[in-house]
Each structure stands twice: as C-alpha cells, then as structure tokens.
Coordinates of C-alpha atoms in Angstrom, one line a residue:
M1 CA 0.0 0.0 0.0
K2 CA 1.2 3.5 -0.7
T3 CA 2.6 5.5 2.2
I4 CA 0.3 6.9 4.7
A5 CA 0.1 10.6 5.5
A6 CA 2.9 12.1 7.6
P7 CA 2.7 11.3 11.4
D8 CA 2.2 15.0 12.1
A9 CA -1.1 15.1 10.2
S10 CA -4.3 15.1 12.2
P11 CA -6.0 11.7 12.7
K12 CA -8.8 12.8 10.4
A13 CA -6.4 13.8 7.6
R14 CA -4.6 10.5 8.0
K15 CA -7.9 8.6 7.7
E16 CA -9.0 10.7 4.6
H17 CA -5.6 10.0 3.0
L18 CA -5.9 6.3 3.8
L19 CA -9.4 6.2 2.3
H20 CA -8.2 7.8 -1.0
V21 CA -5.3 5.3 -1.1
L22 CA -7.8 2.4 -0.6
V23 CA -10.1 3.6 -3.3
A24 CA -7.2 4.1 -5.7
E25 CA -5.6 0.7 -5.1
H26 CA -8.6 -1.5 -4.3
G27 CA -11.8 0.2 -5.4
K28 CA -12.0 -1.4 -8.9
A29 CA -11.3 -4.9 -7.5
L30 CA -13.9 -4.5 -4.7
L31 CA -16.5 -3.2 -7.2
A32 CA -15.9 -6.0 -9.7
Y33 CA -16.0 -8.6 -6.9
A34 CA -19.3 -7.3 -5.4
E35 CA -20.9 -6.8 -8.9
K36 CA -20.0 -10.4 -9.9
M37 CA -21.7 -11.8 -6.8
L38 CA -24.8 -9.5 -7.0
S39 CA -25.2 -9.0 -10.8
D40 CA -26.3 -5.5 -9.9
R41 CA -23.9 -2.5 -10.3
H42 CA -25.9 -0.2 -8.1
L43 CA -26.1 -2.6 -5.2
A44 CA -22.4 -3.4 -5.7
E45 CA -21.5 0.3 -5.4
D46 CA -23.5 0.4 -2.1
I47 CA -21.6 -2.6 -0.8
V48 CA -18.2 -1.0 -1.7
Q49 CA -19.2 2.2 0.0
E50 CA -20.2 0.3 3.1
T51 CA -16.8 -1.6 2.9
L52 CA -15.0 1.7 2.8
I53 CA -17.0 3.0 5.8
R54 CA -15.9 -0.1 7.7
A55 CA -12.3 0.5 6.7
W56 CA -12.6 4.1 7.9
N57 CA -14.0 2.9 11.2
H58 CA -11.2 0.2 11.6
T59 CA -8.1 2.0 10.4
E60 CA -6.1 0.4 13.2
R61 CA -6.7 -3.0 11.5
L62 CA -5.5 -1.7 8.2
Y63 CA -2.3 -0.3 9.8
S64 CA -1.5 -3.6 11.4
T65 CA 1.0 -6.0 9.8
E66 CA -1.3 -9.0 10.0
G67 CA -2.7 -10.3 6.7
S68 CA -3.2 -8.2 3.6
V69 CA -5.3 -5.1 3.3
R70 CA -7.0 -6.3 0.1
G71 CA -7.8 -9.6 1.8
W72 CA -9.5 -7.8 4.7
L73 CA -11.4 -5.6 2.3
L74 CA -12.6 -8.5 0.1
T75 CA -13.7 -10.4 3.2
V76 CA -15.7 -7.5 4.4
T77 CA -17.2 -7.1 1.0
R78 CA -18.1 -10.8 0.8
N79 CA -19.7 -10.7 4.2
L80 CA -21.7 -7.6 3.3
V81 CA -23.0 -9.2 0.1
I82 CA -24.0 -12.4 2.0
D83 CA -25.8 -10.3 4.6
R84 CA -27.6 -8.4 1.8
L85 CA -28.6 -11.6 0.0
R86 CA -29.8 -13.2 3.1
S87 CA -31.9 -10.2 4.1
A88 CA -33.3 -9.5 0.6
P89 CA -36.2 -12.0 0.8
S90 CA -37.4 -10.4 4.0
R91 CA -37.5 -7.0 2.4
Y92 CA -39.1 -8.4 -0.8
E93 CA -36.1 -7.4 -2.9
T94 CA -35.1 -9.2 -6.0
L95 CA -31.3 -8.9 -6.6
G96 CA -30.1 -8.9 -10.1
A97 CA -33.6 -9.2 -11.6
D98 CA -35.0 -6.9 -14.3
N99 CA -37.5 -4.8 -12.4
Q100 CA -40.3 -7.3 -12.8
D101 CA -43.0 -7.5 -10.2
S102 CA -42.3 -10.7 -8.2
T103 CA -45.9 -11.6 -8.3
Q104 CA -45.9 -11.6 -12.1
R105 CA -43.0 -13.9 -12.5
D106 CA -43.5 -17.6 -13.0
H107 CA -41.8 -19.6 -10.3
A108 CA -42.4 -23.0 -11.9
D109 CA -38.8 -23.5 -13.1
A110 CA -37.4 -22.7 -9.6
V111 CA -39.9 -25.0 -7.9
L112 CA -39.1 -27.8 -10.4
A113 CA -35.3 -27.3 -9.9
S114 CA -35.8 -27.4 -6.1
V115 CA -37.9 -30.6 -6.3
E116 CA -35.3 -32.3 -8.5
A117 CA -32.4 -31.1 -6.2
I118 CA -34.2 -32.5 -3.1
G119 CA -34.8 -35.8 -5.0
L120 CA -31.2 -36.1 -5.9
L121 CA -30.1 -35.3 -2.3
R122 CA -32.3 -38.0 -1.0
M123 CA -30.5 -40.5 -3.2
L124 CA -27.3 -39.8 -1.3
S125 CA -26.2 -41.6 1.8
V126 CA -27.0 -39.8 5.1
E127 CA -23.3 -39.1 5.6
H128 CA -22.8 -37.5 2.2
R129 CA -26.1 -35.5 2.5
E130 CA -25.1 -34.2 5.9
V131 CA -21.8 -32.8 4.6
L132 CA -23.5 -31.1 1.7
V133 CA -26.2 -29.6 3.8
H134 CA -23.7 -28.2 6.2
T135 CA -21.2 -26.9 3.7
Y136 CA -23.5 -25.7 0.9
L137 CA -26.9 -25.0 2.3
C138 CA -25.7 -23.7 5.7
G139 CA -22.6 -22.1 4.4
R140 CA -20.3 -23.7 6.9
T141 CA -16.6 -24.2 6.4
V142 CA -15.0 -27.7 6.3
Q143 CA -13.6 -27.1 9.8
E144 CA -17.0 -26.1 11.2
T145 CA -18.7 -29.0 9.5
A146 CA -16.1 -31.4 10.9
G147 CA -16.6 -30.0 14.4
I148 CA -20.4 -30.3 14.2
L149 CA -20.4 -33.9 12.8
G150 CA -17.5 -35.0 15.0
I151 CA -15.4 -36.2 12.1
P152 CA -11.9 -35.2 10.7
A153 CA -11.8 -32.3 8.2
G154 CA -10.3 -34.7 5.6
T155 CA -13.3 -36.9 5.9
V156 CA -15.6 -34.0 5.3
K157 CA -13.6 -33.1 2.2
S158 CA -13.7 -36.7 1.0
R159 CA -17.5 -37.1 1.6
Q160 CA -18.1 -33.7 -0.1
H161 CA -16.1 -34.8 -3.2
Y162 CA -17.8 -38.2 -3.6
A163 CA -21.2 -36.7 -2.9
L164 CA -20.8 -34.1 -5.6
C165 CA -19.5 -36.7 -8.0
N166 CA -22.5 -38.9 -7.2
L167 CA -24.9 -35.9 -7.7
R168 CA -23.3 -35.0 -11.1
T169 CA -23.7 -38.6 -12.3
R170 CA -27.3 -38.9 -11.2
A171 CA -28.1 -35.4 -12.6
R172 CA -26.6 -36.3 -16.0
A173 CA -28.6 -39.6 -16.0
R174 CA -31.8 -37.8 -15.2
A175 CA -31.1 -35.2 -17.9
G176 CA -30.5 -37.9 -20.4
A177 CA -33.7 -39.7 -19.4
H178 CA -35.7 -36.4 -19.8
A179 CA -34.2 -35.8 -23.2
E180 CA -35.5 -39.1 -24.6

C-alpha cells in the first residue's frame, strides 16, 4: 500500500488519505467482486461504499501487519454481500432481476429445480447428504462441519467430493432420461 500521511497530520487527515489510497488501489477490484456476486452494479456500489466505511472505522486493523489489506477488504465485501442476499427476501427485494414485479414472474422452473435437487439429495447416503447440507446450504466451512459432525476435516472433504461426483452422475442420468 502507498505511504500513509505524515505522522504530524491530524487523525482525520490520515484517515482521509488512507481512504483515498484504498479507493485508488482496491476500489475497482472491490466493485468487480461485489458486482460479480450480486449481478447489480448499483447494489455493488453500495456494498463497496459500506466496505470503505468499515475501513474508515477500523483503520487500526489496516495499519497492522497481520494479513493483507486487500484480503481484509474483500472479506468485508463478501460478508456484506452475503448479509444483503440473506436479508433481501425479508425485504421483498429481487437482486439482479429486471424490475419485474415478483408476483408476475413464473416460479415453476425454480420450484421444479428445487424438487429435483431434493430428490437427488435424498438418493445420497446420510453421511454424504449431511456434509453437503452443512457446507453448501448452511454455508459452513470444512472445519466447522467437521466439528459439528465430529469427524476429521479430511473426511468432510472426501465425503463432499464423492457426494458431488454422485450428484453429477445422477443429474446427467436424469437429464439424459428427460431428453428421450
């Protein structure tokens, strides 16, 4: 990161300088990252703005030598996007959709995909299904899943790998059967 303002500058001046440096060095990357996850430029800009506000409020973290500044900023951005996506249904927002009224859209494809996904998950062993539920549906890490299930992290990774392979095979078989 570029040099921070001179130590004799006021704390506010140092923070403002830091904010300009962060925007110059990381602004485009943060915006691209948020926009990719949200598929909405305006919401992505809001997320980046909130990320920079958090950076402003936690300058001591940015001055520390632990980890990278960009890594911290991207983590904050990701967490804000996840929070936004999780809260969107409760506010009746549709993220990344073309301003259609949600009552006018046909949900049949989404319902059908959900039913098929549930059917495929039920075909898995309990052990494989548990790992996928914890890691994908609950958003837990491998370590968190291992702790909850009381198994080694390597076993979680292995079960996840074989479960996904099994799902892919079964999904292809179903797609082939529907094509006939």
